Coordinates of C-alpha atoms in Angstrom, one line a residue:
X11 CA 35.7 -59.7 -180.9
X12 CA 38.5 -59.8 -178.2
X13 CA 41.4 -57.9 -178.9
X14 CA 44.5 -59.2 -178.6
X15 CA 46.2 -59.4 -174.9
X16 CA 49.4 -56.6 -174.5
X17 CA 52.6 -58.9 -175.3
X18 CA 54.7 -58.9 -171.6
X19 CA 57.9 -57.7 -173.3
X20 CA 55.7 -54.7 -174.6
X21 CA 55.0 -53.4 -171.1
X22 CA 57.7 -51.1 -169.5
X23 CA 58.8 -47.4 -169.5
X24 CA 56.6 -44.9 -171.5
X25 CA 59.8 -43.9 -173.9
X26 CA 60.3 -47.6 -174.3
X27 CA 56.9 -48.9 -175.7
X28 CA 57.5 -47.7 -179.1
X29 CA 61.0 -47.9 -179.6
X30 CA 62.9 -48.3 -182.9
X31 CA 62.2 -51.7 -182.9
X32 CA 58.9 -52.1 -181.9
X33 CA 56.8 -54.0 -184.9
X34 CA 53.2 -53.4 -184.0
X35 CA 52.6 -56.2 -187.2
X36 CA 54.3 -58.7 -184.3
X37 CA 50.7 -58.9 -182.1
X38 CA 48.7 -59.4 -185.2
X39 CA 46.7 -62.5 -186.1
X40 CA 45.2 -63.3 -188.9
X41 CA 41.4 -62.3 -189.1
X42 CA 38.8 -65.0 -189.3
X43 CA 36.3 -64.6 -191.4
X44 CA 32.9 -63.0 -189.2
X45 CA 30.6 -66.3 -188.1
X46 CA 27.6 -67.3 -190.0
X47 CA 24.8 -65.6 -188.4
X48 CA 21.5 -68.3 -189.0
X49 CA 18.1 -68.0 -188.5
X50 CA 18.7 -69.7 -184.9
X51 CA 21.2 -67.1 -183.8
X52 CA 18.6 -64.3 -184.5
X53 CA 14.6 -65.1 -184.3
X54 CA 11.3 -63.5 -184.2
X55 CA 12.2 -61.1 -187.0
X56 CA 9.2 -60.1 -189.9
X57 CA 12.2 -57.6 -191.7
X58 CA 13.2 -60.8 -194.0
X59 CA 16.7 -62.4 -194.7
X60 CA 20.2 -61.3 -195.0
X61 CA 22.5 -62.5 -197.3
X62 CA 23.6 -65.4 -195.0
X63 CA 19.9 -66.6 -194.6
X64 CA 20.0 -64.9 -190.9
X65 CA 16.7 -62.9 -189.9
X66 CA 17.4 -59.6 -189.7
X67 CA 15.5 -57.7 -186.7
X68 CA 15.7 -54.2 -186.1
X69 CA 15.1 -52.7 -182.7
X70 CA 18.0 -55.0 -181.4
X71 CA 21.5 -54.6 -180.9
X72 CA 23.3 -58.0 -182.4
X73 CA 27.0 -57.8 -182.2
X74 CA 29.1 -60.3 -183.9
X75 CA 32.1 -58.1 -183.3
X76 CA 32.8 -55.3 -180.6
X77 CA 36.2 -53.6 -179.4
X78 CA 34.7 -52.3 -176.0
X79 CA 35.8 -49.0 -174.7
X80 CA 37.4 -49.2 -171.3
X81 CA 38.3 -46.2 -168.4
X82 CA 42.5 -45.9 -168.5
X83 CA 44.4 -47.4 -164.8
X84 CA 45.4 -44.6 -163.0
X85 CA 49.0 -45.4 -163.7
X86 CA 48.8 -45.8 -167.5
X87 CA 50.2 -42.3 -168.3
X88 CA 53.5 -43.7 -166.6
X89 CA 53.5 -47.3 -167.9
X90 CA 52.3 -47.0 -171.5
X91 CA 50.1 -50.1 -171.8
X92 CA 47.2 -48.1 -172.6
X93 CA 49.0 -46.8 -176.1
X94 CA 50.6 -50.2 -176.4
X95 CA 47.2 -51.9 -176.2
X96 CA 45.9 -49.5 -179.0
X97 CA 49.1 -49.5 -181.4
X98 CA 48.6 -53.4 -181.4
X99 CA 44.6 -53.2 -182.0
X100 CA 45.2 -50.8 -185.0
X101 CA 48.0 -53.2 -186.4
X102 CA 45.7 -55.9 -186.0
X103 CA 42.9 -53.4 -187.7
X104 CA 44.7 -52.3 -190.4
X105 CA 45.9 -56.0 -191.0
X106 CA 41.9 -56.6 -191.3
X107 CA 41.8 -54.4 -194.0
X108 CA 44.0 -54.9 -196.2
X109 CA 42.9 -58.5 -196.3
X110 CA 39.1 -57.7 -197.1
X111 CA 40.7 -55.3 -199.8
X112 CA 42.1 -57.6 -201.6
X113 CA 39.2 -59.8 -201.9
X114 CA 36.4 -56.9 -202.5
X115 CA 34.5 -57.1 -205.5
X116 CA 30.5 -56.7 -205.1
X117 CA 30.5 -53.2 -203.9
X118 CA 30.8 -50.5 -206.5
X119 CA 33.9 -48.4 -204.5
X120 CA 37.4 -48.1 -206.0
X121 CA 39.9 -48.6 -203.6
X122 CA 43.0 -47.6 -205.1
X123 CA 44.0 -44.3 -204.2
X124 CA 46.3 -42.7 -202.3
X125 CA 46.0 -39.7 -200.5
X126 CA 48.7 -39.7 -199.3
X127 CA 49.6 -35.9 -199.4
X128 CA 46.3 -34.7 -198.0
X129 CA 47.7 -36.4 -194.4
X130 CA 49.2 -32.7 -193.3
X131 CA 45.2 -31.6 -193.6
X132 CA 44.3 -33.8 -191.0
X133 CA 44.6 -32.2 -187.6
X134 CA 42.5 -29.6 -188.6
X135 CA 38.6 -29.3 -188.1
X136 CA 37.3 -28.7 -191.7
X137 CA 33.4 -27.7 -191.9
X138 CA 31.1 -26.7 -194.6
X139 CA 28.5 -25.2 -193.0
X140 CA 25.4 -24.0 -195.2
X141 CA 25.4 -22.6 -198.7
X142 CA 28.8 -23.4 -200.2
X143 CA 28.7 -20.2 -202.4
X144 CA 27.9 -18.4 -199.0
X145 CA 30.4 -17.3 -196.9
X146 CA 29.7 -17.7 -193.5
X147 CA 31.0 -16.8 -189.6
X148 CA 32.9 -20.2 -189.4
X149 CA 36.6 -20.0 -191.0
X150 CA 37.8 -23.2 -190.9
X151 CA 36.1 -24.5 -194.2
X152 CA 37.1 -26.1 -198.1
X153 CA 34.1 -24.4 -199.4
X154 CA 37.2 -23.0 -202.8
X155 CA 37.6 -26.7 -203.2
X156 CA 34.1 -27.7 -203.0
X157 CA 33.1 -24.9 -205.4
X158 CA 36.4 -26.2 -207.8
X159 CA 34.2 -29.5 -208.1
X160 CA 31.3 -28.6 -208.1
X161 CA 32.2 -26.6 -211.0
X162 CA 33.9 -29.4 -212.8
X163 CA 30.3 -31.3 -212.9
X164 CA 28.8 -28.4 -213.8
X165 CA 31.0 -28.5 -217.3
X166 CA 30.6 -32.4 -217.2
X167 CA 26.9 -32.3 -217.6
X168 CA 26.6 -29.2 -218.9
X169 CA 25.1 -26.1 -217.1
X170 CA 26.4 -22.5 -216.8
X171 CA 27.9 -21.6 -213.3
X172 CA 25.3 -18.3 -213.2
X173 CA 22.3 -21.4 -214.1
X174 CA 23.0 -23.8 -211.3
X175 CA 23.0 -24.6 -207.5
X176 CA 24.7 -27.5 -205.7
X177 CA 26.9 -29.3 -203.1
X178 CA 29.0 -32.4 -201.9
X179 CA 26.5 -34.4 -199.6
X180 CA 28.1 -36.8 -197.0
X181 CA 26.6 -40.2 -199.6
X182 CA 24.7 -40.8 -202.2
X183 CA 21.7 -41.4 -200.7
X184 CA 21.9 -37.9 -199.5
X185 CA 21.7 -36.6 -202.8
X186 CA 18.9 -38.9 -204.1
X187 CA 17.6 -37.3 -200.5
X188 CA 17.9 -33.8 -201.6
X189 CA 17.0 -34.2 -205.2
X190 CA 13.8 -35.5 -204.8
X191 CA 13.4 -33.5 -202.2
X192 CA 13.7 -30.5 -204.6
X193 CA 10.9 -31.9 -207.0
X194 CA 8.4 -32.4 -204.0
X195 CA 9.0 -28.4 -203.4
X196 CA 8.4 -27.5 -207.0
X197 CA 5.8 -30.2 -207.3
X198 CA 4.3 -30.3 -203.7
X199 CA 1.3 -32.5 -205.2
X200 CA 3.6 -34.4 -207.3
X201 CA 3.6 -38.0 -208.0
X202 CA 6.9 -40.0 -207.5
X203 CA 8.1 -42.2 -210.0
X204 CA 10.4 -44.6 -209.8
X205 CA 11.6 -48.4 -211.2
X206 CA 11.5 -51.0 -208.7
X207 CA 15.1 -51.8 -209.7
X208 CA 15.7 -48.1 -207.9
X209 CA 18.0 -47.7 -204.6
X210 CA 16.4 -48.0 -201.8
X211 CA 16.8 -44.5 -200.6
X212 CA 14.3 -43.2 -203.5
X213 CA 12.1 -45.3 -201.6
X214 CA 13.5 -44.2 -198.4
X215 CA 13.0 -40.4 -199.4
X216 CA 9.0 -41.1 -200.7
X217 CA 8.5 -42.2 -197.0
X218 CA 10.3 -39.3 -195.2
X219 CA 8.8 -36.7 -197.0
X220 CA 4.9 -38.4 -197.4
X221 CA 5.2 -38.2 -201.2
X222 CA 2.7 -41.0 -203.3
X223 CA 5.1 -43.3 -205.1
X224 CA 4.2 -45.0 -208.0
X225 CA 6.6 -48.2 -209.0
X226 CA 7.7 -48.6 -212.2
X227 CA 8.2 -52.2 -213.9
X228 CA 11.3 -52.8 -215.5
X229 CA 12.7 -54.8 -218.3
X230 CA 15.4 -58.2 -218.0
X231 CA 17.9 -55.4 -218.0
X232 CA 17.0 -53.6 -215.1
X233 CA 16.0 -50.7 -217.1
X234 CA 12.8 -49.0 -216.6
X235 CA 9.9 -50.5 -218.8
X236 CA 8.4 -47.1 -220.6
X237 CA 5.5 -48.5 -221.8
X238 CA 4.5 -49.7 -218.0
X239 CA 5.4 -46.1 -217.3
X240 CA 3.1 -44.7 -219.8
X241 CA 0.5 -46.5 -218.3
X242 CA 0.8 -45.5 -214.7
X243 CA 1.6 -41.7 -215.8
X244 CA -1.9 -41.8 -217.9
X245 CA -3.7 -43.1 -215.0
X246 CA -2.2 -39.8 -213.1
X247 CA -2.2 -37.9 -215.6
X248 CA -4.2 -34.7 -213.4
X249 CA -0.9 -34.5 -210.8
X250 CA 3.0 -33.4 -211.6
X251 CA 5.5 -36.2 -212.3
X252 CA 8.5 -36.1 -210.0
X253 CA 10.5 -39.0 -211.9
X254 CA 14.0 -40.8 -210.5
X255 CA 15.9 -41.8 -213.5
X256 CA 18.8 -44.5 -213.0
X257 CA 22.0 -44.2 -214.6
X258 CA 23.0 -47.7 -213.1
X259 CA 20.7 -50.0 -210.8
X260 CA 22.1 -51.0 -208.1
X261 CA 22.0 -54.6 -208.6
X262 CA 22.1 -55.1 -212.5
X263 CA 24.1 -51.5 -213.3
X264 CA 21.1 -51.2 -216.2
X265 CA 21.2 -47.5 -217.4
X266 CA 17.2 -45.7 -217.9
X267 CA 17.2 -44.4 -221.6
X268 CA 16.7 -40.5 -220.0
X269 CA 15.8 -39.8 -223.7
X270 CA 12.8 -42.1 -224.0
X271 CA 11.7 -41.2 -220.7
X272 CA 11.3 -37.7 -221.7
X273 CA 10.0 -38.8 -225.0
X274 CA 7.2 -41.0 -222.7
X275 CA 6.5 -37.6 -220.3
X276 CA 5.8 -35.7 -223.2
X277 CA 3.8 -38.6 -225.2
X278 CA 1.7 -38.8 -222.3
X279 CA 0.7 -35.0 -222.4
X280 CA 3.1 -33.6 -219.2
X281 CA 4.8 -30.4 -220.5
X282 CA 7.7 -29.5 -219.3
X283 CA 6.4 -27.7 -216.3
X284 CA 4.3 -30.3 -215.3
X285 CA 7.3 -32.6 -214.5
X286 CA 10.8 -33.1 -212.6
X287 CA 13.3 -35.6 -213.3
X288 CA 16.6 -36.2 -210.7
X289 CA 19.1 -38.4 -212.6
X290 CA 20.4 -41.0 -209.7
X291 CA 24.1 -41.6 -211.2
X292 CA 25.7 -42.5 -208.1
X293 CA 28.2 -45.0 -209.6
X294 CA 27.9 -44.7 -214.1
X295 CA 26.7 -40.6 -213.5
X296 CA 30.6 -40.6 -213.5
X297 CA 31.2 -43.2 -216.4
X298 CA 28.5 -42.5 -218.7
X299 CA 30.0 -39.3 -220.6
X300 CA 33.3 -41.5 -221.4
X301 CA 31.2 -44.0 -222.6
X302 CA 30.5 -44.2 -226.8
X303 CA 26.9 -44.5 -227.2
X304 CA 25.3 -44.0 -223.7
X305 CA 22.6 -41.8 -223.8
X306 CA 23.7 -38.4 -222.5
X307 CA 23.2 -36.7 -219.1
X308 CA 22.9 -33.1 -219.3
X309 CA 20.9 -29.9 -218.2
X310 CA 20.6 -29.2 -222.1
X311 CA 17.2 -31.6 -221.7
X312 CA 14.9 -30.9 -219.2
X313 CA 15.8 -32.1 -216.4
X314 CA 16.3 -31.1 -212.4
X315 CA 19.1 -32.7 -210.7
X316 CA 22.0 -35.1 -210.8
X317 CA 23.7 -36.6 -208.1
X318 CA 26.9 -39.0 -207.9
X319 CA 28.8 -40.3 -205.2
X320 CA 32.2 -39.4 -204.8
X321 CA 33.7 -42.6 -203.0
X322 CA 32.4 -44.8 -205.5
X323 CA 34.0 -44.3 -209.2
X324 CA 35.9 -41.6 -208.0
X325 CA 37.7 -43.2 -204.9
X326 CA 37.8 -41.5 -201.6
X327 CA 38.4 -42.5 -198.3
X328 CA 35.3 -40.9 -196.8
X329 CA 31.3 -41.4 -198.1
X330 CA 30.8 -38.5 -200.5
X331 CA 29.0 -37.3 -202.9
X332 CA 27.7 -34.0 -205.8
X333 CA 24.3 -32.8 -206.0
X334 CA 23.8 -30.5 -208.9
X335 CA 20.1 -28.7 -209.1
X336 CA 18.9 -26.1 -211.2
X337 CA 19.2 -22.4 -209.6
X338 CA 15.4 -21.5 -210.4
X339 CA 14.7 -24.2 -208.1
X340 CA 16.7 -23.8 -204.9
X341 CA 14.9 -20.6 -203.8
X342 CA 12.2 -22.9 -202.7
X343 CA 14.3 -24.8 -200.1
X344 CA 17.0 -22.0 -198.8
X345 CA 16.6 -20.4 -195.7
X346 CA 18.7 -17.9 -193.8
X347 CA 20.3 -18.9 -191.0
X348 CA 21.4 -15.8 -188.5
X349 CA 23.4 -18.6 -186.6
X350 CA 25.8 -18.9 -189.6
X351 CA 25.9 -15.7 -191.1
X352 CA 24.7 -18.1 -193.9
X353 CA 21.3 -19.4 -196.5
X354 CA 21.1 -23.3 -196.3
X355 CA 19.6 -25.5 -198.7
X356 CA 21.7 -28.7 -198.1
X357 CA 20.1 -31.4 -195.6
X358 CA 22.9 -31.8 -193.6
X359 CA 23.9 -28.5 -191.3
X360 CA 27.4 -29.8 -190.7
X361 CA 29.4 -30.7 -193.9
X362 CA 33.0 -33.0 -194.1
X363 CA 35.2 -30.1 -195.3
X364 CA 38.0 -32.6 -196.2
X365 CA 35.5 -35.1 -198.6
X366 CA 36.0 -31.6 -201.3
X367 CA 39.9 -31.5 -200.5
X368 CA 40.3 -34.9 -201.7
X369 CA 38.0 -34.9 -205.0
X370 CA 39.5 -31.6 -205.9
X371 CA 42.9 -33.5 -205.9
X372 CA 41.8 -36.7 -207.9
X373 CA 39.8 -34.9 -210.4
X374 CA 43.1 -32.7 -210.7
X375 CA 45.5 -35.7 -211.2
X376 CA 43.2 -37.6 -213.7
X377 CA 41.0 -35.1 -215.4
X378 CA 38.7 -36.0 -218.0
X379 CA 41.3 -37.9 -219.9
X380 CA 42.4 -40.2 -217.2
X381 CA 38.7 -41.1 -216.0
X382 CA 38.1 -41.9 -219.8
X383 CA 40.9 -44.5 -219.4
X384 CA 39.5 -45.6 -216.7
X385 CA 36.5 -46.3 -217.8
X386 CA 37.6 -47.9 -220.5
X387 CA 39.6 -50.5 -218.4
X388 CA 36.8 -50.9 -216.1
X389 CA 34.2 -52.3 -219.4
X390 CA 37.1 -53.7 -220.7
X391 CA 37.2 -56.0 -217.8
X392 CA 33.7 -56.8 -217.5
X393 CA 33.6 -58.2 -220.7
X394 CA 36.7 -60.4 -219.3
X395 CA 35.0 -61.4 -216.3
X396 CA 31.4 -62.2 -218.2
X397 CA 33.0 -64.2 -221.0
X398 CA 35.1 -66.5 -218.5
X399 CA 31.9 -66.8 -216.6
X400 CA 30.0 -68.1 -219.3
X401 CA 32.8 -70.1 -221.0
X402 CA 32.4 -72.1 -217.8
X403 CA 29.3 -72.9 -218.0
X404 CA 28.2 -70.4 -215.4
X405 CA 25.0 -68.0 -216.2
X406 CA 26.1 -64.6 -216.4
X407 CA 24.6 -61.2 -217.8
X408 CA 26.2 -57.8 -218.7
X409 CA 24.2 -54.7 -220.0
X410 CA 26.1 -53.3 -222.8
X411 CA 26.8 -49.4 -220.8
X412 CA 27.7 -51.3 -217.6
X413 CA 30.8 -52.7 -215.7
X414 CA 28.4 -54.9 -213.4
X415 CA 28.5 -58.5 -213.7
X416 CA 25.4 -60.1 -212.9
X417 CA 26.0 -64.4 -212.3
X418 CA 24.3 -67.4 -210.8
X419 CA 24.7 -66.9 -206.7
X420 CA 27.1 -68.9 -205.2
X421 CA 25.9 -71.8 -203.0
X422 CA 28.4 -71.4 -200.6
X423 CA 28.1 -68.2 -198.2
X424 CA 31.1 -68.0 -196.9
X425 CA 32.4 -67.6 -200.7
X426 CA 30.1 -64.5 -200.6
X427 CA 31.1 -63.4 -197.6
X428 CA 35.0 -64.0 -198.5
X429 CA 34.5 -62.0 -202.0
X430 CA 31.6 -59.8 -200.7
X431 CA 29.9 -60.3 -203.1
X432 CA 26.0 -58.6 -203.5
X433 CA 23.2 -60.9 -203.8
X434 CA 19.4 -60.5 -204.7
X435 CA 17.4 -64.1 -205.0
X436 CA 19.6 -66.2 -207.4
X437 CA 21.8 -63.7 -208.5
X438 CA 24.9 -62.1 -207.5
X439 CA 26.8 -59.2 -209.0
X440 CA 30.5 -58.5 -209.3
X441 CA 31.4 -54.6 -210.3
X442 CA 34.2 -54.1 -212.2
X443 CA 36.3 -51.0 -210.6
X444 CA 39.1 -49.5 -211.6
X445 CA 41.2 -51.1 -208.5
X446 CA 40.0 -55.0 -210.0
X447 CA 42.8 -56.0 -211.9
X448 CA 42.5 -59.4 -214.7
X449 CA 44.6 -60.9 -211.9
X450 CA 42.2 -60.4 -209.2
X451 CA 39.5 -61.5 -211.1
X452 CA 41.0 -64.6 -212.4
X453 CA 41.8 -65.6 -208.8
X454 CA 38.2 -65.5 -208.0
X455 CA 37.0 -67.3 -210.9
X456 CA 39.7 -70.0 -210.5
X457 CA 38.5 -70.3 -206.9
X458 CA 34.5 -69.7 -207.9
X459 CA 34.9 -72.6 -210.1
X460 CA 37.0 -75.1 -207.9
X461 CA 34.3 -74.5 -205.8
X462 CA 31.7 -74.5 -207.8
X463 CA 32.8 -78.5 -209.1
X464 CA 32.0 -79.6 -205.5
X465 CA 28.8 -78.0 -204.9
X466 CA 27.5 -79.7 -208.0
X467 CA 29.2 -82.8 -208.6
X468 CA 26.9 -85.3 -207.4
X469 CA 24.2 -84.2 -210.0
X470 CA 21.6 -84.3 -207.2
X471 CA 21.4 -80.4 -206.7
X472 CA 21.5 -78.3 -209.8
X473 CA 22.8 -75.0 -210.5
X474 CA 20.0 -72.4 -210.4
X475 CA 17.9 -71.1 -213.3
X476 CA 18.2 -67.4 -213.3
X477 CA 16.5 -67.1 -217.0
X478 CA 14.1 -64.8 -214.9
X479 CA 16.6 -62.5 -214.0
X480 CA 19.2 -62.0 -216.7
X481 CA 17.4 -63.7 -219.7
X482 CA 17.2 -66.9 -222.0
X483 CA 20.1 -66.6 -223.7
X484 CA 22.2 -65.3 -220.3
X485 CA 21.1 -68.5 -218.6
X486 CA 23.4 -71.6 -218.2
X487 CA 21.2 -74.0 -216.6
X488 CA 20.1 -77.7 -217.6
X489 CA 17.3 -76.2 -219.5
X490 CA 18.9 -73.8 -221.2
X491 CA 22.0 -74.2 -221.9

C-alpha cells in the first residue's frame, strides 16, 4: 500500500508543519478493504487454504500491503516533510483502525479499554528479565505489578502464594508453550494428550520439544470425547500422561469437563504421580469462575498449570498473558543466570514490563465483581446473537458455558473479511466480548441476512449443512430444518 502523497500546502517551515490548525484527519482516505488473494495470485503451495480460498505458501514473502522505509533528504530537518509525511500516514493508520474496530467480531479480544493514564509510562524501557520473584541487576522493571497479578490468579484458582510459581508470558501460546513444557520435565517419557479441537500451539509445543502426541476425539461440542480418551490412555497405559485440558476451543469455545477427565486418569489406573494436566484457559480461564455451573478450575484438584491470556477477556493493548505452575515443579526448569544476577524459568529472557502495568490497573478498576458483570453481559449476548440467528433460518450452535457463536459460513468472503470473522470448513464463529454491544450485533445480522437473501435466492445453491459440526437439532438446512 502506497501512502498518501505530502499535501503542497503542508510543506514549509519546520515550526509551521504542525501548526494549530493543522488536521492530520485532512490527508486521510478511506481504507479499502485488502484484495482477495486467489489461488492464482499465490501457487505451488502444499500448506492448504486460507480463509479466502488463497494457497498459503511459506518460505515466501507475499505482501498485499507494505509502508516501505525510506533514508530522510538531507534537508528534511529544515523543511519538515519528513514529520509531515509520517503525521499523515499515522492519521491515515489510525483512521484504519478504528474502522476494523468497529466491525471486529470473530477474534476473542475486547477492545474497549482505555489506558489512557498509563501514557506517562511510556518513554520508559520497562523489562522483566528472569524470575519475577527474583530481583535482578536491571532496575528498570514492573516485576511489584506483575507479582500484584500474578497473585490475584493465584486467589482466583486457588493456590497459596508460598505453593506456587508463575509469570506474564508475552501470549497465550507462550504459556500453553511453558506449561507443557513443565509436564515434559516432570514427565520426560510422558505421553501428550490433547483434543483435536486444541490450539494449535499444543500441537506446536509437541513438535518443539519431540514429545509423542496422542489426539483426542471430541464430541459435537468441541469437548473432549472421554471415552476415546480412555481408550488411547489404556493403550499407553506403561508411560505418564501429560494432558492439555481446554477451557474454551478455539473454534467452538466448548469447555473439557476437567472433573471427568481426572475421573477418566484415575479410572484408567494413572495415580496422581503418574500424570500432569495444564488447563489451556486463554479466553473462558477468565470467565469460567463467574460462571454458575462451570466446572471449576483450581489447584484444589490435581492439576499442574493454568494459563490465560491477558489481551483477550481482559483487554490490553499488547499480547499478554499468566502462567500459573505448581512451585514443586519449577525447580526442574530454573537455572541461574550470572548475567542477571537472576534464576529463569520463563521461555522468554526479555519480558514487556508494561503488559503487568496495564493488567494490574484493569484488574484494579473491575475486580472480581465487575468481570462477573461482564461476563454476564458477554453470555447474555450470545444467547441474543444465537437466537436471531436461528429465528432466521440460519444454523447456529452455542455450548451452554460459552460466549462463542458457532453459524453457517458466509458465502461471501468479503463479508468475512469485512466482520473478520473465523472460519473452519462450513462454519464460522462470532465471540461475544465485552466491547460487542446488541447494537453491533444487530448491524451485522441485519447486513448478514440482506446478504444472505441474495446468495440464496435463486434456489439453485443451498445453504450448507453443518449438522456435522454443530448437531441435528443446531442445523437449519433443507434437510433439517
Amino acid at each position: 500500500m502506497e501512502a498518501a502523497a505530502v499535501p503542497a500546502h503542508m510543506i514549509g517551515e519546520k515550526a509551521g508543519i504542525l501548526a494549530e490548525d493543522f488536521d492530520p484527519t485532512a490527508v486521510v482516505d478511506v481504507e479499502p478493504l485488502p484484495p482477495v488473494v486467489t489461488s492464482d495470485d499465490v501457487v505451488g503451495s502444499k500448506e492448504g487454504k486460507n480463509q479466502n480460498g488463497g494457497e498459503i505458501v511459506l518460505g515466501r514473502n507475499v505482501h498485499t500491503e507494505c509502508l516501505e522505509v525510506t533514508e530522510p533528504d538531507a534537508n528534511d530537518e529544515f523543511t519538515g516533510d519528513r514529520e509531515a509525511y509520517m503525521a499523515s500516514v499515522l492519521a491515515r493508520y489510525r483512521k484504519t483502525l478504528v474502522e476494523r474496530t468497529k466491525h471486529h467480531l470473530g477474534y476473542p479480544y475486547n477492545l474497549d479499554f482505555d489506558y489512557g493514564a498509563l501514557g506517562q509510562l511510556q518513554h520508559f524501557s520497562i523489562n522483566n528479565l528472569g524470575d519475577p520473584f527474583i530481583e535482578s541487576n536491571y532496575g528498570v522493571h514492573s516485576r511489584q505489578f506483575e507479582v500484584g497479578v500474578l497473585d490475584w490468579f493465584a486467589r482466583l484458582w486457588e493456590i497459596e502464594k508460598s505453593e506456587y510459581w508463575g509469570y506474564m508470558t508475552n501470549c497465550g501460546t507462550e504459556g500453553n508453550l511453558h506449561g507443557i513444557l513443565v509436564g515434559r520435565e516432570v514427565f520426560p517419557d510422558g505421553i501428550l494428550f490433547a483434543s483435536r479441537e486444541s490450539h494449535y500451539s499444543v500441537f506446536k509445543a509437541a513438535r518443539m520439544y519431540r514429545m509423542e502426541c496422542v489426539k483426542i476425539d471430541c464430541l459435537i461440542s468441541g469437548e473432549i470425547d472421554c471415552a476415546d480418551f480412555k481408550i488411547k490412555l489404556l493403550a499407553n497405559k506403561d508411560k505418564p500422561a501429560i494432558i492439555n485440558v481446554n477451557i474454551g476451543t478455539t473454534v467452538k469455545g466448548a469447555v473439557d469437563d476437567l472433573d471427568l477427565v481426572i475421573q477418566t486418569l484415575e479410572e484408567s489406573g494413572f495415580t496422581h504421580d503418574r500424570f500432569y494436566i495444564h488447563c489451556d484457559g486463554a479466553l473462558f480461564g477468565l470467565m469460567m469462575p463467574f460462571v454458575k455451573r462451570a466446572p471449576k478450575v483450581t489447584f484444589k484438584k490435581p492439576i499442574g498449570s493454568v494459563s490465560v491470556s491477558g489481551h483477550k477477556f481482559v483487554g490490553c493493548p499488547m499480547p499478554c498473558g499468566v502462567q500459573i505452575t505448581r512451585m514443586e515443579h519449577i525447580n526442574t526448569l530454573s537455572r541461574n543466570v550470572e548475567y542477571l544476577a537472576s534464576r529463569d524459568a520463563t521461555i522468554m529472557g526479555s519480558r514487556n514490563g508494561h503488559a503487568p502495568i496495564f493488567l494490574w490497573y484493569t484488574l484494579n478498576r473491575k475486580g472480581y465483581i465487575g468481570f462477573r458483570k461482564e461476563v454476564q453481559k458477554c453470555l447474555r449476548n450470545a444467547h441474543y446473537l444465537k437466537d436471531r440467528l436461528l429465528d432466521a433460518g440460519i444454523s447456529a450452535m452455542l455450548n451452554e458455558l460459552s460466549s462463542t457463536v458457532v453459524f453457517e459460513r458466509p458465502r461471501d468472503e468479503e463479508f468475512v473479511r469485512r466482520w473478520q470473522l473465523a472460519c473452519q470448513g462450513n462454519i464460522a464463529h462470532v465471540v461475544v466480548m465485552p466491547n460487542v454491544t446488541i447494537e453491533k450485533l444487530d448491524d451485522f445480522l441485519n447486513e448478514l441476512t440482506e446478504k444472505r437473501s441474495t446468495w440464496y435466492q435463486d434456489g439453485q445453491v443451498q445453504p450448507p449443512c453443518i449438522a456435522a459440526d454443530v448437531g441435528n437439532e443446531n442445523c437449519a438446512c433443507a434437510q433439517h430444518k
